[in-house]
PDB file of C-alpha atoms in Angstrom:
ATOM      1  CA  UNK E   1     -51.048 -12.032   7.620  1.00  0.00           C
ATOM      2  CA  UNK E   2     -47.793 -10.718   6.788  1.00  0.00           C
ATOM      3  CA  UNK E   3     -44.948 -12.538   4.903  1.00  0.00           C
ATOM      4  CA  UNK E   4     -42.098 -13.947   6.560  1.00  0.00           C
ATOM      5  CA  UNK E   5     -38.396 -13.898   5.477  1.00  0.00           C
ATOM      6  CA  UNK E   6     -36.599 -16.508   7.490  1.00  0.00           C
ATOM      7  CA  UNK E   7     -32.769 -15.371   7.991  1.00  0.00           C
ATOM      8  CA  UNK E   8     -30.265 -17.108   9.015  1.00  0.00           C
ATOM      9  CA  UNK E   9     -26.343 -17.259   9.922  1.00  0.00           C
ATOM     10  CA  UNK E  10     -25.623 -19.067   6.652  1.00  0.00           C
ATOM     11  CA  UNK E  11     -27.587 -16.405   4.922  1.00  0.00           C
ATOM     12  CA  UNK E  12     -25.179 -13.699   6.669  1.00  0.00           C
ATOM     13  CA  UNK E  13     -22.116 -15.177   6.300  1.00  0.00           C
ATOM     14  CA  UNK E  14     -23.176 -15.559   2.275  1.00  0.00           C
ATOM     15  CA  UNK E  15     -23.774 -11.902   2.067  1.00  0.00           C
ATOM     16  CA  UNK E  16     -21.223 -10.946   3.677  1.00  0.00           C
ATOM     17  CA  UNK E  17     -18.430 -12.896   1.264  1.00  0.00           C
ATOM     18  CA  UNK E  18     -21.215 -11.707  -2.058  1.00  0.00           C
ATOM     19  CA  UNK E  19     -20.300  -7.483  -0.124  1.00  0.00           C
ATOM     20  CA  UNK E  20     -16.692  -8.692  -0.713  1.00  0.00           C
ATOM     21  CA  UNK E  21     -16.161  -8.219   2.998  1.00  0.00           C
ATOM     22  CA  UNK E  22     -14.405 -11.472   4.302  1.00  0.00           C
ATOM     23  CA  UNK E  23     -10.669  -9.483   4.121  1.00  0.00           C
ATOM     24  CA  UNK E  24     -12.050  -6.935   6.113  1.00  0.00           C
ATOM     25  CA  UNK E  25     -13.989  -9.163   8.806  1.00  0.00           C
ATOM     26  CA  UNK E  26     -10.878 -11.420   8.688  1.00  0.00           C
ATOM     27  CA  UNK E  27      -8.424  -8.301   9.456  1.00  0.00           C
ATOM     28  CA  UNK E  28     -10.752  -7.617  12.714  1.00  0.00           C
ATOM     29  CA  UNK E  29     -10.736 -11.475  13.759  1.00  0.00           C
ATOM     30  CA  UNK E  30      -6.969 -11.670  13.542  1.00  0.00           C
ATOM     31  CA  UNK E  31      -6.592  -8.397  15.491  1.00  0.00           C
ATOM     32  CA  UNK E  32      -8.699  -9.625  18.098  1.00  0.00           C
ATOM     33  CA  UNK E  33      -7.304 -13.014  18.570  1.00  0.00           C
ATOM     34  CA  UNK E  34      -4.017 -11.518  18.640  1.00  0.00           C
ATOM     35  CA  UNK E  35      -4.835  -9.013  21.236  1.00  0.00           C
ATOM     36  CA  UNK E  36      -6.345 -11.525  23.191  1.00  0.00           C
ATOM     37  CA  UNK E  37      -3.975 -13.684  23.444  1.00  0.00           C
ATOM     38  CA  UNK E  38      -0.796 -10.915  24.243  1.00  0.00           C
ATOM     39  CA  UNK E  39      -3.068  -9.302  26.816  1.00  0.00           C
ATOM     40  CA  UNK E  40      -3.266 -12.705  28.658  1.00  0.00           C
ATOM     41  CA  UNK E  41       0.185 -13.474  28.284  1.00  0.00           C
ATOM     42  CA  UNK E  42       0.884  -9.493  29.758  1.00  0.00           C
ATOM     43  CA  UNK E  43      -1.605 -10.626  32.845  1.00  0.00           C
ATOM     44  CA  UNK E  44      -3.913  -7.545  31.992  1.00  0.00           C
ATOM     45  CA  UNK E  45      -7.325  -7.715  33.603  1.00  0.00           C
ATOM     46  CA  UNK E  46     -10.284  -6.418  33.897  1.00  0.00           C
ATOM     47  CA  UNK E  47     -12.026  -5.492  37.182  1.00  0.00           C
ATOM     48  CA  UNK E  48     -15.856  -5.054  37.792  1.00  0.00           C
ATOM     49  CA  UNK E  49     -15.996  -1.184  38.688  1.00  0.00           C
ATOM     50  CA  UNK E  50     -14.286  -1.115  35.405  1.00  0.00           C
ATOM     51  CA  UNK E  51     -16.433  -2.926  33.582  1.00  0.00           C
ATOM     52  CA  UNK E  52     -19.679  -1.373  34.943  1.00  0.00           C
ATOM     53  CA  UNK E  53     -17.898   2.129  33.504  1.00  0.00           C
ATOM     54  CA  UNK E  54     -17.018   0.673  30.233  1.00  0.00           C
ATOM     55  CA  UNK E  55     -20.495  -0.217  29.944  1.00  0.00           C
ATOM     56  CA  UNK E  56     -21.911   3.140  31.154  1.00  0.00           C
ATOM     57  CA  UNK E  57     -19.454   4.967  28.286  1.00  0.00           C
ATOM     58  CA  UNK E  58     -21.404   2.587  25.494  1.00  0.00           C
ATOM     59  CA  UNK E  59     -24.352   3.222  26.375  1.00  0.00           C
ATOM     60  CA  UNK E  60     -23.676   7.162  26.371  1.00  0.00           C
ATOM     61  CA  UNK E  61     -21.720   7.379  23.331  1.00  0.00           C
ATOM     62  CA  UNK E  62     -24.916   5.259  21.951  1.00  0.00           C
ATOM     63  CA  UNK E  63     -27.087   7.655  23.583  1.00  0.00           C
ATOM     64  CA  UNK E  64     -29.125   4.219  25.147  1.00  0.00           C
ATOM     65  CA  UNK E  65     -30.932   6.457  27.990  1.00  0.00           C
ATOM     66  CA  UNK E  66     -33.438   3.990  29.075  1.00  0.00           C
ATOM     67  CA  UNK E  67     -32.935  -0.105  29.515  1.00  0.00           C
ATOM     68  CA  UNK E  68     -34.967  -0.086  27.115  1.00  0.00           C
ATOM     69  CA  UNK E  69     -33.052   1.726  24.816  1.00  0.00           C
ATOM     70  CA  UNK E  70     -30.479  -0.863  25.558  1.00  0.00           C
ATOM     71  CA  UNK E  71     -32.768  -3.726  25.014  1.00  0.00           C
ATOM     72  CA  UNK E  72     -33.909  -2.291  21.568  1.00  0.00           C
ATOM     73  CA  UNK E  73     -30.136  -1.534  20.381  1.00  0.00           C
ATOM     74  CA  UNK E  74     -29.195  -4.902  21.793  1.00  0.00           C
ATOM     75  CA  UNK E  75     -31.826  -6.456  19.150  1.00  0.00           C
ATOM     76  CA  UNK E  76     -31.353  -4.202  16.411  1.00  0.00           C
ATOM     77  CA  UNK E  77     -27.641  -5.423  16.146  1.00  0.00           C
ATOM     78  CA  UNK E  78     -28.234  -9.175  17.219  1.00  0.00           C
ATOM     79  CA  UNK E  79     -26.433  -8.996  19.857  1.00  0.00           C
ATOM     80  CA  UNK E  80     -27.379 -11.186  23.566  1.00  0.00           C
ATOM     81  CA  UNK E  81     -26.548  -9.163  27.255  1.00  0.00           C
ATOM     82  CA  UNK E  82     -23.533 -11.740  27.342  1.00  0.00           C
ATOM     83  CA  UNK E  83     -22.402 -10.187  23.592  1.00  0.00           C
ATOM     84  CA  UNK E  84     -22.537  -6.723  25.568  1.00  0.00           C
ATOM     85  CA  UNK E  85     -20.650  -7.765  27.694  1.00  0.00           C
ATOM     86  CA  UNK E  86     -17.974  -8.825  26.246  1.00  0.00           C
ATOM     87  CA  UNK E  87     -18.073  -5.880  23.540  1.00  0.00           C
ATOM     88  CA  UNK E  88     -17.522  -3.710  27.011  1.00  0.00           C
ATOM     89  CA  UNK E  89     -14.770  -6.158  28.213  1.00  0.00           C
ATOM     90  CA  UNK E  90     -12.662  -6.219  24.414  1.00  0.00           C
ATOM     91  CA  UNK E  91     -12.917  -2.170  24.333  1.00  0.00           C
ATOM     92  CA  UNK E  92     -10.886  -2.211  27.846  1.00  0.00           C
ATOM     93  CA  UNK E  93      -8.812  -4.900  27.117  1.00  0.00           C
ATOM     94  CA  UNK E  94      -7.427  -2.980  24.209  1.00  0.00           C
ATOM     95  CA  UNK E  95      -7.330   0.199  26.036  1.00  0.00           C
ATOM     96  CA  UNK E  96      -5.205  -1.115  28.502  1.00  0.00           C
ATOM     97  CA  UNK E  97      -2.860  -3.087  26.221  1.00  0.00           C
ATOM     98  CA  UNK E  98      -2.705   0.255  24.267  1.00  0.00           C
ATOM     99  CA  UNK E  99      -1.519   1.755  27.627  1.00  0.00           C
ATOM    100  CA  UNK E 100       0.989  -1.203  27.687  1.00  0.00           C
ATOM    101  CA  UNK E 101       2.413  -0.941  24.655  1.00  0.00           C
ATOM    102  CA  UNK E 102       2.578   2.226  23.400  1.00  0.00           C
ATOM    103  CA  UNK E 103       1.614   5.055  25.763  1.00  0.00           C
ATOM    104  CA  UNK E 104       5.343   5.668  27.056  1.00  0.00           C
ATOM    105  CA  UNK E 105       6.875   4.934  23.610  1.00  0.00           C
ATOM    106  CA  UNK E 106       5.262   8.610  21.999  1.00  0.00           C
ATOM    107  CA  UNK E 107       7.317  11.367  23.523  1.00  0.00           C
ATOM    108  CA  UNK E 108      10.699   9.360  22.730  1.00  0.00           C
ATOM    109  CA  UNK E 109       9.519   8.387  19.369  1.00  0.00           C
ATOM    110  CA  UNK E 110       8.158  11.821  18.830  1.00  0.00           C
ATOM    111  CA  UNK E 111      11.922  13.659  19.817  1.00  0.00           C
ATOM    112  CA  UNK E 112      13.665  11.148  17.827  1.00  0.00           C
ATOM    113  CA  UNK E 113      11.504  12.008  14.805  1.00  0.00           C
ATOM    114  CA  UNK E 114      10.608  15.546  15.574  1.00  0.00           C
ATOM    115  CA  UNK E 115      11.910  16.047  12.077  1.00  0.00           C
ATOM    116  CA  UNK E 116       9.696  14.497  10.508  1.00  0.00           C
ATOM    117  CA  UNK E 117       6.665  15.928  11.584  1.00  0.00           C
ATOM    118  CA  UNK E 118       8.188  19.442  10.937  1.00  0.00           C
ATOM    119  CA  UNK E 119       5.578  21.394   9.175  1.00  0.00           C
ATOM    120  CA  UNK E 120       5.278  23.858   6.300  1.00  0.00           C
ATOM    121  CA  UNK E 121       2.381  26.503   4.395  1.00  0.00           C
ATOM    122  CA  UNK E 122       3.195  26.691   0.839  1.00  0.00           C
ATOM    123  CA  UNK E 123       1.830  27.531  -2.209  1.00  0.00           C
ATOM    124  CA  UNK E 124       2.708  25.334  -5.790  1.00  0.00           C
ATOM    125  CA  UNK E 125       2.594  26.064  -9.147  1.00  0.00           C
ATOM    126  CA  UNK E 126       2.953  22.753 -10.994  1.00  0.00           C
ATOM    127  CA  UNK E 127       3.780  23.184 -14.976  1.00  0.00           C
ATOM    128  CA  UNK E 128       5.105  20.804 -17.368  1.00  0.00           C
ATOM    129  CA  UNK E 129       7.742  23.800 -19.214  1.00  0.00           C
ATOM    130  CA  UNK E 130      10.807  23.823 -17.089  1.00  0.00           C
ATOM    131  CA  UNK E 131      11.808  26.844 -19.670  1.00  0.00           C
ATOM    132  CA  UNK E 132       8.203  28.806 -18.784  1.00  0.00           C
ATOM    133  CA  UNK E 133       8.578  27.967 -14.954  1.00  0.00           C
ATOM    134  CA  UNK E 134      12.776  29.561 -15.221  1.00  0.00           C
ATOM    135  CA  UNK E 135      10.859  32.614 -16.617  1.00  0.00           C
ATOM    136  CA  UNK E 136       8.104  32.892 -14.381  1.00  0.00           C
ATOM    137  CA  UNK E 137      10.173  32.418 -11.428  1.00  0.00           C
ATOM    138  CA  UNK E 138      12.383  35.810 -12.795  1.00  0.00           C
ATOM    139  CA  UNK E 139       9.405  37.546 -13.355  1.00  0.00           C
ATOM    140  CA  UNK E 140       8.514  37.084  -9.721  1.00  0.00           C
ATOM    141  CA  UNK E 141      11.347  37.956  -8.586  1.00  0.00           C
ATOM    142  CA  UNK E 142      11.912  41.351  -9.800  1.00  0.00           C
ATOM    143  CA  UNK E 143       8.621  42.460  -9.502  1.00  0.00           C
ATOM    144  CA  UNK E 144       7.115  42.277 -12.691  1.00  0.00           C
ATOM    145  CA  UNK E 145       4.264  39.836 -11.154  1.00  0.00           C
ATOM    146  CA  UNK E 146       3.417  38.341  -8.702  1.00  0.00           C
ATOM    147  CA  UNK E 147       3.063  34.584  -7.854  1.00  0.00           C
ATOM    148  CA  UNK E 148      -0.762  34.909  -7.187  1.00  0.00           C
ATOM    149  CA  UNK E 149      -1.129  36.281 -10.457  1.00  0.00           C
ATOM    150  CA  UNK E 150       0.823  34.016 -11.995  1.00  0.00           C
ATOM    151  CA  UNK E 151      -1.170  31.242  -9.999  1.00  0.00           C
ATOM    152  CA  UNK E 152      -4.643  32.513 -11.423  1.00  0.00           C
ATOM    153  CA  UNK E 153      -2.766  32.257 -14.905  1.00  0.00           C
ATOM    154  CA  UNK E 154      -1.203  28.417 -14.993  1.00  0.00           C
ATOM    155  CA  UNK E 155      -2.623  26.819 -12.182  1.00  0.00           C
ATOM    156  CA  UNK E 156      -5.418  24.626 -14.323  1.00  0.00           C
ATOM    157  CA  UNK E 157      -7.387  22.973 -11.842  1.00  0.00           C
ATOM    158  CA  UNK E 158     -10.489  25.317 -10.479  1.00  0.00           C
ATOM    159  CA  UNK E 159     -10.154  24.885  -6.827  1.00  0.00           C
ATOM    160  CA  UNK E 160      -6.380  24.688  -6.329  1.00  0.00           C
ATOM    161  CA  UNK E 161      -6.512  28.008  -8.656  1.00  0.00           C
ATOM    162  CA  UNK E 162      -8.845  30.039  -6.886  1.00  0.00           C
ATOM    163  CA  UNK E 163      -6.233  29.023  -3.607  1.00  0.00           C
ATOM    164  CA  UNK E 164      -4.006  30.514  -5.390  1.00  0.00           C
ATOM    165  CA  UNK E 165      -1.803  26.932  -5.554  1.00  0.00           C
ATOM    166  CA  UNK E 166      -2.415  26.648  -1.292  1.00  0.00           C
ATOM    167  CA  UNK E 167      -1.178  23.297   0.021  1.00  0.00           C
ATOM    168  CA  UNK E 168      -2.530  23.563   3.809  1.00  0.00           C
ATOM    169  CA  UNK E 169      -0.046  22.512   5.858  1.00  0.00           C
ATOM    170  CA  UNK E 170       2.554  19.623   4.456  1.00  0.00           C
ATOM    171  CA  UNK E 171       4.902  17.684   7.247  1.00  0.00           C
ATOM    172  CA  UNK E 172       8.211  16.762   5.796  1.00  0.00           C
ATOM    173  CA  UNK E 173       6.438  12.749   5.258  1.00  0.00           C
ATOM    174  CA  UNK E 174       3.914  14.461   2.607  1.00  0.00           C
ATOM    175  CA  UNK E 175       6.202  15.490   0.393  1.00  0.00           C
ATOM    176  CA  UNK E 176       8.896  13.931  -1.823  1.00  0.00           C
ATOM    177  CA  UNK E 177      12.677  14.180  -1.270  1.00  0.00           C
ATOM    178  CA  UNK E 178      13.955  16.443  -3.775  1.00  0.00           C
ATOM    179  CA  UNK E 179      10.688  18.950  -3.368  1.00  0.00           C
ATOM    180  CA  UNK E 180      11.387  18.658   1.052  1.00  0.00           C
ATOM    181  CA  UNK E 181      14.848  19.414   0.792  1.00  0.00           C
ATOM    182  CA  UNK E 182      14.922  23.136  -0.903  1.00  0.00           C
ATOM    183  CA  UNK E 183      11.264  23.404   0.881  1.00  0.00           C
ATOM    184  CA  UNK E 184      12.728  22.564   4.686  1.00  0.00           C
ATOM    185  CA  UNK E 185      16.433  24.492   3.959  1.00  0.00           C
ATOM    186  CA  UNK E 186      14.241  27.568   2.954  1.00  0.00           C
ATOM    187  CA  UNK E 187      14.003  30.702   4.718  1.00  0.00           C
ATOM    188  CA  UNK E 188      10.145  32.042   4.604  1.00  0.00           C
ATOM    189  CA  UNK E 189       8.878  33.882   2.938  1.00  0.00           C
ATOM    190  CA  UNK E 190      11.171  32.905   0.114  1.00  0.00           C
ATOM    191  CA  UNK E 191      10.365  31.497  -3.289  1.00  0.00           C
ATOM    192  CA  UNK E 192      12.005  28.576  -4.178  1.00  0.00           C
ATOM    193  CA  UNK E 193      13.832  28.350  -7.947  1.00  0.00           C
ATOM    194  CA  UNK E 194      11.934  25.626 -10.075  1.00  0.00           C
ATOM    195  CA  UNK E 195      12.310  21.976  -8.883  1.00  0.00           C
ATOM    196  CA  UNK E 196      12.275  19.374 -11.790  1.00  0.00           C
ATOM    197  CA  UNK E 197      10.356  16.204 -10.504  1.00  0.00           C
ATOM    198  CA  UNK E 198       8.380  13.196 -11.459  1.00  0.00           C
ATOM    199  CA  UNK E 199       5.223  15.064 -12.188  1.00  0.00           C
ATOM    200  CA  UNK E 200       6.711  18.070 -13.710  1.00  0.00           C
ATOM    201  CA  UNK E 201       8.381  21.513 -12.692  1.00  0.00           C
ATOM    202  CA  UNK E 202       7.558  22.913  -8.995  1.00  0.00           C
ATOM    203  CA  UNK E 203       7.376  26.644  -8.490  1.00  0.00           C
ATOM    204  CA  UNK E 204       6.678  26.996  -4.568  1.00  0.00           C
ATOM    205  CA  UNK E 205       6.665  29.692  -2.580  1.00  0.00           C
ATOM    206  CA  UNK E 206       6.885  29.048   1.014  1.00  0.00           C
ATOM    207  CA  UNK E 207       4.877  31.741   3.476  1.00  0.00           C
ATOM    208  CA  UNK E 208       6.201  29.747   6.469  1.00  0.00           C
ATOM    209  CA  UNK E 209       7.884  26.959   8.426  1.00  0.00           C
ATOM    210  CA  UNK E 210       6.427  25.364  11.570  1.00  0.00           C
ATOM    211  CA  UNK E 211       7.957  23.763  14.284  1.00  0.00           C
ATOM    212  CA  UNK E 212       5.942  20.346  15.300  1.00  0.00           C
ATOM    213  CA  UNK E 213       4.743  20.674  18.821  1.00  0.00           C
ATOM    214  CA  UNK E 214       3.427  17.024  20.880  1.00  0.00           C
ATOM    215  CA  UNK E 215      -0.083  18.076  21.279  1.00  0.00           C
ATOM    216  CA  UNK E 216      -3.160  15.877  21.543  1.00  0.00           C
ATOM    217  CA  UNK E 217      -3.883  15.434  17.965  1.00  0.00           C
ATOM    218  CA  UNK E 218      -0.074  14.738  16.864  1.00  0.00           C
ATOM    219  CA  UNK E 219       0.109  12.269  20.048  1.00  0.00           C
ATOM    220  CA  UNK E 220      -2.978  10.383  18.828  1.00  0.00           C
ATOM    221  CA  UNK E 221      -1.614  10.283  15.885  1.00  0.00           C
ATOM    222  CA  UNK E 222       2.058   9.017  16.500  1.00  0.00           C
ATOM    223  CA  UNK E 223       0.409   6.198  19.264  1.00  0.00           C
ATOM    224  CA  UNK E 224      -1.567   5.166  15.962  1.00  0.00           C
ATOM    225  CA  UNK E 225       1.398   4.632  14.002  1.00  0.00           C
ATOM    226  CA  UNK E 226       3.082   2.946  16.381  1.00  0.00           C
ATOM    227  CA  UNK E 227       0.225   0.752  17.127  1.00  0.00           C
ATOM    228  CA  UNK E 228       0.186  -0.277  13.672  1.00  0.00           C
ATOM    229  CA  UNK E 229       3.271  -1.425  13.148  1.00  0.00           C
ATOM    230  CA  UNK E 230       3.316  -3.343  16.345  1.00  0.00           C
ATOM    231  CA  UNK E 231       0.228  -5.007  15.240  1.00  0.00           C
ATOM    232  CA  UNK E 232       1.548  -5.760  11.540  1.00  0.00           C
ATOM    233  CA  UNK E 233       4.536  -7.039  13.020  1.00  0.00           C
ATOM    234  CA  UNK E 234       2.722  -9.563  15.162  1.00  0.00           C
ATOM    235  CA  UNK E 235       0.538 -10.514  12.459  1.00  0.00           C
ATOM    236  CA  UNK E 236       3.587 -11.337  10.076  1.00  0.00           C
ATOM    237  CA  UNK E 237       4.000 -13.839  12.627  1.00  0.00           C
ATOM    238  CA  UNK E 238       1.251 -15.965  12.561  1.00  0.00           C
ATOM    239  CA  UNK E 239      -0.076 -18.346   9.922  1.00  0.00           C
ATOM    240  CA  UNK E 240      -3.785 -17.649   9.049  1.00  0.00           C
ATOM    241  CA  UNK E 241      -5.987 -20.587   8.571  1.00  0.00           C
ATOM    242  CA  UNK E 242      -9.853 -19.921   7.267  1.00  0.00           C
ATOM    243  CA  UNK E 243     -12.107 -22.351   7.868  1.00  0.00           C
ATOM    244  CA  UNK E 244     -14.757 -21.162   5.443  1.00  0.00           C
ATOM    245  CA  UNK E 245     -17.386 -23.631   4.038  1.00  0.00           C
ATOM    246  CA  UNK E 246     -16.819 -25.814   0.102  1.00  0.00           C
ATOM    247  CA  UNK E 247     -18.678 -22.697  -1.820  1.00  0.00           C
ATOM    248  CA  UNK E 248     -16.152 -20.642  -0.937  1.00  0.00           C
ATOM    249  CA  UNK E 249     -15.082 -19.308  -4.665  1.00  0.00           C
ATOM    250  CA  UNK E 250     -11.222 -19.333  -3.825  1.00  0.00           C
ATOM    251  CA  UNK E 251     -11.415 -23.100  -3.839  1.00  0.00           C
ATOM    252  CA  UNK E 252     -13.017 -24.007  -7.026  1.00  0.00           C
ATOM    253  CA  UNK E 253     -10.860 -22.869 -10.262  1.00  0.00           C
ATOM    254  CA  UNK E 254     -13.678 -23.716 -12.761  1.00  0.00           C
ATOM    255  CA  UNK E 255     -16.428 -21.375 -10.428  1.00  0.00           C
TER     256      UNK E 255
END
């Protein structure tokens, strides 16, 4: 006869706060009440041929083929038909109030900001010898190396080094003022004369600029952002009250 190990929703709740994971779980609860309660106030709602789609999407992206599938994920995760259910009805709750909020605010915010998500392919050499980097930056200039050789020689780290100081693609955001300025007023392919900041002495060439276009990713992106900040504003609003049980750490000094 096998053993048994009796669980219950005490023993959860105790393992989650011992996994540290009561800020997160909290974070989720307060973004759900919140949407909740703004979607009723905006009169969204949900219809049945929505809901029966909503469901069909889970179950795909789940890849729950069978009902029995469904039943067995259903178990595995604790979760009743009426929890299903209202996983299904959150997920297009949220869409919608996404929709609401946010959809038409991209493009606008997007042209206002267009700026900032101005794009550029650089490569960096990053000393700490403002005199060596005045010297280098001559040498490359009149031909007497170049800055991929001069890359192989100062760049320390193994990976940046064999990229020859690479940077991918950098927006305007992802780098700091006094590096974005010469880097955004340059004309490519130009090498920039040494920039003295925080971490040390920039040499950066920059191959080329790129002009930010709205596509899928970037507007995904921005309607993230934006989403964000609605939601932290709306939180700041609020007063959070836990109702946790006495063995909660946080209430006894001397634990």
């Amino acid at each position: 006869m096998p053993k048994t190990i009796k669980i219950t929703s005490e023993d959860i709740l105790q393992e989650i706060k011992l996994s540290c994971k009561i800020p997160e779980i909290i974070k989720q609860i307060i973004t759900r009440k919140i949407l909740g309660n703004y979607a009723a106030k905006a009169g969204i709602e949900i219809v049945n041929e929505e809901l029966q789609k909503g469901a069909d999407r889970i179950r795909l992206i789940n890849k729950l083929i069978s009902a029995n599938d469904t039943w067995d994920w259903l178990e595995k995760h604790s979760l009743s038909l009426d929890d299903f259910e209202q996983i299904v009805y959150t997920n297009l709750i949220d869409e919608k109030l996404f929709q609401h909020l946010i959809a038409e605010k991209v493009e606008p915010y997007f042209f206002e900001h267009q700026l900032d998500y101005t794009g550029v392919v650089m490569y960096e050499i990053l000393l700490n010898d403002e005199d060596l980097a005045v010297e280098l930056y001559y040498a490359i200039k009149e031909g007497e190396m170049s800055f991929y050789d001069a890359a192989h020689q100062y760049i320390q780290d193994t990976e940046l080094r064999r990229k020859c100081g690479y940077q991918e693609k950098v927006n305007r955001k992802g780098l700091k003022p006094e590096i974005s300025a010469a880097v955004f007023a340059a004309k490519p392919p130009q090498l920039l004369k040494p920039i003295v900041a925080a971490k040390g002495v920039h040499l950066i060439l920059v191959e080329e600029i790129i002009q930010p276009q709205l596509d899928d990713e970037l507007r995904q992106k921005i309607a993230s952002d934006l989403f964000s900040e609605w939601l932290k504003q709306e939180s700041a609003e609020f007063e959070i009250v836990k109702h946790l049980d006495s063995n909660n750490p946080s209430a006894n000094p001397q634990a």
